[in-house]
Short mmCIF file of C-alpha atoms and ligand atoms in Angstrom, two decimals:
data_model
loop_
_atom_site.label_atom_id
_atom_site.label_comp_id
_atom_site.label_asym_id
_atom_site.label_seq_id
_atom_site.Cartn_x
_atom_site.Cartn_y
_atom_site.Cartn_z
CA UNK A 1 28.94 47.15 14.12
CA UNK A 2 28.71 44.09 16.35
CA UNK A 3 31.45 41.45 16.34
CA UNK A 4 30.59 38.16 14.66
CA UNK A 5 29.64 35.48 17.18
CA UNK A 6 31.46 32.16 17.34
CA UNK A 7 30.10 28.63 17.73
CA UNK A 8 31.98 25.35 18.12
CA UNK A 9 29.91 22.45 16.75
CA UNK A 10 31.41 19.11 17.79
CA UNK A 11 30.36 16.24 15.51
CA UNK A 12 29.47 18.15 12.35
CA UNK A 13 30.48 15.76 9.56
CA UNK A 14 26.91 14.87 8.55
CA UNK A 15 23.30 14.74 9.75
CA UNK A 16 22.13 17.19 12.39
CA UNK A 17 25.63 18.45 13.20
CA UNK A 18 26.39 19.37 9.59
CA UNK A 19 23.01 21.10 9.39
CA UNK A 20 23.80 23.04 12.58
CA UNK A 21 27.09 24.20 11.09
CA UNK A 22 25.30 25.27 7.91
CA UNK A 23 22.56 27.04 9.86
CA UNK A 24 25.05 29.11 11.88
CA UNK A 25 27.11 29.86 8.75
CA UNK A 26 23.93 31.19 7.13
CA UNK A 27 23.39 33.35 10.22
CA UNK A 28 26.84 34.88 9.65
CA UNK A 29 28.47 33.33 12.70
CA UNK A 30 32.10 32.26 12.83
CA UNK A 31 31.70 28.48 12.84
CA UNK A 32 34.27 25.97 14.06
CA UNK A 33 32.92 22.59 12.95
CA UNK A 34 34.56 19.29 13.82
CA UNK A 35 34.62 15.91 12.14
CA UNK A 36 36.54 12.71 12.83
CA UNK A 37 37.72 12.24 9.28
CA UNK A 38 37.12 13.68 5.85
CA UNK A 39 33.60 15.12 5.51
CA UNK A 40 32.33 15.84 2.00
CA UNK A 41 29.48 17.80 3.59
CA UNK A 42 31.84 20.12 5.46
CA UNK A 43 34.07 20.45 2.40
CA UNK A 44 31.04 21.63 0.42
CA UNK A 45 30.15 24.10 3.15
CA UNK A 46 33.70 25.42 3.23
CA UNK A 47 33.47 26.23 -0.48
CA UNK A 48 30.48 28.49 0.31
CA UNK A 49 31.68 29.99 3.60
CA UNK A 50 35.48 30.00 3.33
CA UNK A 51 35.82 33.19 5.39
CA UNK A 52 33.73 32.12 8.36
CA UNK A 53 33.94 28.32 8.55
CA UNK A 54 36.86 26.51 10.14
CA UNK A 55 37.05 22.72 10.00
CA UNK A 56 38.67 20.96 12.92
CA UNK A 57 39.23 17.34 13.87
CA UNK A 58 38.27 15.56 17.06
CA UNK A 59 37.15 12.11 18.14
CA UNK A 60 35.31 12.71 21.39
CA UNK A 61 35.95 9.24 22.80
CA UNK A 62 39.68 9.88 22.59
CA UNK A 63 40.52 12.20 25.47
CA UNK A 64 43.92 13.07 23.99
CA UNK A 65 42.15 14.18 20.81
CA UNK A 66 39.78 16.39 22.85
CA UNK A 67 42.65 17.98 24.76
CA UNK A 68 44.61 18.49 21.53
CA UNK A 69 41.64 20.36 20.03
CA UNK A 70 41.46 22.52 23.14
CA UNK A 71 45.16 23.31 22.80
CA UNK A 72 44.77 24.15 19.09
CA UNK A 73 41.86 26.50 19.79
CA UNK A 74 43.99 28.14 22.46
CA UNK A 75 41.28 29.60 24.63
CA UNK A 76 39.19 30.99 21.75
CA UNK A 77 36.10 32.74 23.10
CA UNK A 78 32.90 30.92 22.16
CA UNK A 79 29.38 32.27 22.28
CA UNK A 80 27.88 28.81 21.85
CA UNK A 81 29.38 25.38 22.40
CA UNK A 82 27.21 22.67 20.81
CA UNK A 83 28.21 19.04 21.36
CA UNK A 84 26.18 17.11 18.82
CA UNK A 85 28.18 13.88 18.34
CA UNK A 86 26.37 10.67 19.16
CA UNK A 87 25.84 7.07 18.06
CA UNK A 88 23.08 4.48 18.17
CA UNK A 89 23.79 0.76 18.24
CA UNK A 90 21.61 -2.23 19.02
CA UNK A 91 18.60 0.04 18.88
CA UNK A 92 15.97 -2.68 19.05
CA UNK A 93 17.80 -4.92 21.54
CA UNK A 94 16.88 -5.52 25.18
CA UNK A 95 19.54 -5.80 27.90
CA UNK A 96 19.53 -9.61 27.62
CA UNK A 97 19.90 -9.56 23.83
CA UNK A 98 22.44 -6.78 23.52
CA UNK A 99 26.10 -7.07 22.79
CA UNK A 100 27.83 -5.52 25.81
CA UNK A 101 30.29 -3.60 23.68
CA UNK A 102 27.45 -1.85 21.82
CA UNK A 103 26.03 -0.65 25.13
CA UNK A 104 29.42 0.44 26.44
CA UNK A 105 30.16 2.27 23.17
CA UNK A 106 26.93 4.24 23.51
CA UNK A 107 27.57 5.11 27.14
CA UNK A 108 31.06 6.28 26.22
CA UNK A 109 30.09 8.25 23.11
CA UNK A 110 26.72 9.62 24.18
CA UNK A 111 27.20 10.27 27.90
CA UNK A 112 30.78 10.37 29.20
CA UNK A 113 32.53 11.88 26.17
CA UNK A 114 30.16 14.82 25.48
CA UNK A 115 30.50 15.85 29.11
CA UNK A 116 34.27 15.60 28.87
CA UNK A 117 34.05 18.04 25.97
CA UNK A 118 31.83 20.34 28.04
CA UNK A 119 34.27 20.22 30.96
CA UNK A 120 37.25 20.82 28.69
CA UNK A 121 35.76 23.77 26.79
CA UNK A 122 33.29 25.47 29.13
CA UNK A 123 35.81 28.06 30.37
CA UNK A 124 35.91 29.53 26.87
CA UNK A 125 32.16 30.08 26.62
CA UNK A 126 31.01 33.65 27.17
CA UNK A 127 29.02 34.50 30.28
CA UNK A 128 26.04 35.40 28.10
CA UNK A 129 26.48 32.26 26.03
CA UNK A 130 25.09 28.75 25.81
CA UNK A 131 26.47 25.25 26.28
CA UNK A 132 24.25 22.79 24.43
CA UNK A 133 24.49 19.03 24.16
CA UNK A 134 22.32 16.94 21.83
CA UNK A 135 20.14 14.73 23.99
CA UNK A 136 16.88 13.13 22.89
CA UNK A 137 13.18 13.05 23.77
CA UNK A 138 13.63 9.35 24.50
CA UNK A 139 16.25 10.20 27.14
CA UNK A 140 13.33 11.23 29.33
CA UNK A 141 12.80 8.59 32.03
CA UNK A 142 9.35 9.99 32.82
CA UNK A 143 8.18 9.65 29.21
CA UNK A 144 9.84 6.30 28.45
CA UNK A 145 7.75 3.99 26.29
CA UNK A 146 10.43 1.37 25.72
CA UNK A 147 11.66 2.58 22.33
CA UNK A 148 15.42 2.13 21.59
CA UNK A 149 15.93 1.45 25.28
CA UNK A 150 19.71 1.06 25.43
CA UNK A 151 20.29 4.23 23.42
CA UNK A 152 17.69 5.99 25.59
CA UNK A 153 19.60 4.91 28.69
CA UNK A 154 22.76 6.54 27.33
CA UNK A 155 20.91 9.84 26.78
CA UNK A 156 19.36 9.64 30.28
CA UNK A 157 22.92 9.19 31.59
CA UNK A 158 24.00 12.24 29.58
CA UNK A 159 21.17 14.25 31.13
CA UNK A 160 22.27 13.16 34.60
CA UNK A 161 25.88 14.14 33.95
CA UNK A 162 24.80 17.59 32.70
CA UNK A 163 22.66 18.00 35.84
CA UNK A 164 25.70 17.05 37.93
CA UNK A 165 27.88 19.52 36.02
CA UNK A 166 25.30 22.23 36.73
CA UNK A 167 25.23 21.30 40.42
CA UNK A 168 29.02 21.65 40.53
CA UNK A 169 28.74 25.15 38.96
CA UNK A 170 25.87 26.74 40.89
CA UNK A 171 26.78 30.31 39.92
CA UNK A 172 27.30 29.58 36.21
CA UNK A 173 25.62 32.38 34.21
CA UNK A 174 25.53 30.36 30.96
CA UNK A 175 22.57 28.34 29.72
CA UNK A 176 23.21 24.58 30.04
CA UNK A 177 20.92 22.96 27.52
CA UNK A 178 20.05 19.33 26.82
CA UNK A 179 18.46 19.52 23.41
CA UNK A 180 15.80 17.17 22.05
CA UNK A 181 15.68 17.79 18.30
CA UNK A 182 12.69 15.55 17.46
CA UNK A 183 12.85 12.29 15.51
CA UNK A 184 14.65 13.38 12.37
CA UNK A 185 15.48 11.60 9.09
CA UNK A 186 19.26 11.18 9.24
CA UNK A 187 21.47 8.10 9.05
CA UNK A 188 20.69 7.56 12.73
CA UNK A 189 17.02 8.57 12.69
CA UNK A 190 16.30 6.43 9.62
CA UNK A 191 13.74 6.93 6.85
CA UNK A 192 10.72 6.31 9.09
CA UNK A 193 11.50 9.31 11.31
CA UNK A 194 8.90 12.06 11.62
CA UNK A 195 10.83 15.12 10.48
CA UNK A 196 13.22 16.43 7.88
CA UNK A 197 16.42 18.05 9.14
CA UNK A 198 15.02 21.39 7.98
CA UNK A 199 12.01 20.93 10.30
CA UNK A 200 14.34 20.67 13.29
CA UNK A 201 17.65 22.47 13.07
CA UNK A 202 16.54 26.08 12.43
CA UNK A 203 14.20 25.74 15.44
CA UNK A 204 17.01 24.21 17.51
CA UNK A 205 19.30 27.15 16.70
CA UNK A 206 16.54 29.68 17.47
CA UNK A 207 15.83 27.94 20.77
CA UNK A 208 19.49 27.76 21.84
CA UNK A 209 20.08 31.43 21.07
CA UNK A 210 16.88 32.48 22.87
CA UNK A 211 18.19 30.65 25.93
CA UNK A 212 21.76 32.00 25.77
CA UNK A 213 22.77 33.79 28.96
CA UNK A 214 19.76 32.51 30.89
CA UNK A 215 21.41 30.49 33.66
CA UNK A 216 20.52 26.97 34.67
CA UNK A 217 20.29 23.49 33.24
CA UNK A 218 17.26 22.68 31.09
CA UNK A 219 16.10 19.65 29.07
CA UNK A 220 14.08 21.06 26.21
CA UNK A 221 12.69 20.36 22.78
CA UNK A 222 13.30 22.42 19.65
CA UNK A 223 10.45 24.77 20.53
CA UNK A 224 11.95 25.50 23.94
CA UNK A 225 9.33 23.52 25.83
CA UNK A 226 10.71 21.88 28.98
CA UNK A 227 10.73 18.08 28.98
CA UNK A 228 10.36 15.98 32.13
CA UNK A 229 13.54 14.29 33.31
N1 NAP B 1 18.17 11.82 14.21
C1 NAP B 1 17.37 11.80 15.26
O1 NAP B 1 16.16 11.50 15.13
C2 NAP B 1 17.87 12.18 16.62
C3 NAP B 1 16.91 12.35 17.64
C4 NAP B 1 17.35 12.71 18.91
C5 NAP B 1 18.69 12.93 19.15
N2 NAP B 1 19.60 12.74 18.14
C6 NAP B 1 21.01 13.00 18.45
O2 NAP B 1 21.48 13.99 17.58
C7 NAP B 1 22.89 13.83 17.36
C8 NAP B 1 23.15 13.75 15.85
O3 NAP B 1 22.42 12.66 15.33
P1 NAP B 1 22.22 12.40 13.77
O4 NAP B 1 20.85 11.89 13.62
O5 NAP B 1 22.69 13.54 12.98
O6 NAP B 1 23.20 11.14 13.61
P2 NAP B 1 24.24 10.75 12.46
O7 NAP B 1 23.73 11.16 11.15
O8 NAP B 1 24.56 9.32 12.72
O9 NAP B 1 25.53 11.68 12.81
C9 NAP B 1 26.24 11.46 14.00
C10 NAP B 1 27.36 12.46 14.08
O10 NAP B 1 28.09 12.23 15.28
C11 NAP B 1 29.47 12.09 14.94
N3 NAP B 1 30.17 11.23 15.88
C12 NAP B 1 29.85 9.98 16.27
N4 NAP B 1 30.76 9.50 17.11
C13 NAP B 1 31.70 10.46 17.27
C14 NAP B 1 32.92 10.57 17.99
N5 NAP B 1 33.38 9.57 18.74
N6 NAP B 1 33.60 11.73 17.91
C15 NAP B 1 33.18 12.75 17.14
N7 NAP B 1 32.05 12.70 16.41
C16 NAP B 1 31.33 11.57 16.47
C17 NAP B 1 29.44 11.48 13.54
O11 NAP B 1 30.71 11.61 12.94
P3 NAP B 1 31.26 10.51 11.85
O12 NAP B 1 30.74 10.98 10.50
O13 NAP B 1 32.73 10.60 11.98
O14 NAP B 1 30.72 9.17 12.23
C18 NAP B 1 28.35 12.33 12.93
O15 NAP B 1 28.83 13.61 12.58
C19 NAP B 1 23.29 12.57 18.12
O16 NAP B 1 23.77 12.93 19.38
C20 NAP B 1 21.95 11.83 18.25
O17 NAP B 1 21.97 10.95 19.34
C21 NAP B 1 19.22 12.39 16.88
#
């Protein structure tokens, strides 16, 4: 009998993060799923998977909250760390039009804070495991077509910080993955998005687990195809 694997999904209250938690529960993993506040979605999941789902609390922009979560988990071994949390503000604005705080909030939530979580928790991830952060296709500078440009800039910054983390850990055996899930109908993606959550998240989980234990930093889509930086 093999031991159940463990994943920590950060930002799992709704949308893609909740679906990731559900997907790994269905795969019989031990799932630690975080929200900032009460999550009806996670409560519903807990009713179905009370033995294997643990609900935790963290606000990733609050460093004390991140460190408190690390202390509560007390060095738990993780097979996969998946930082999903993210925001989008001022999507259609240009730099001249944008409210500065909206831009700073995105840089803090989408770039700096996910990488603080990675730095705080990476020691607990197994050598044959994976550290994944939710990026976006539109974080690719090479493929930029001007859509949601301020949000895209925050995901490009995230990609850079993950690259820098990788450069600081040249012998790291874990997969370091920047995941592009596709344009998905969630509160953030909106109703005009191309895909349902169910078109994306099972493929994302398959792709992350196929990559586990394969060292190096990669920016990839849900199929595992490499995207240009
Ligand atoms: N949907 C898409 O088309 C798409 C495409 C590419 C990439 N992405 C990325 O995928 C991720 C999930 O997006 P989504 O579409 O599922 O968005 P969503 O429905 O708006 O959900 C965002 C999630 O992030 C959490 N979150 C936001 N700020 C947080 C913070 N400071 N600390 C902890 N959790 C926080 C939210 O928690 P609360 O409930 O507490 O707000 C929520 O669980 C994001 O990183 C997004 O940028 C989405």
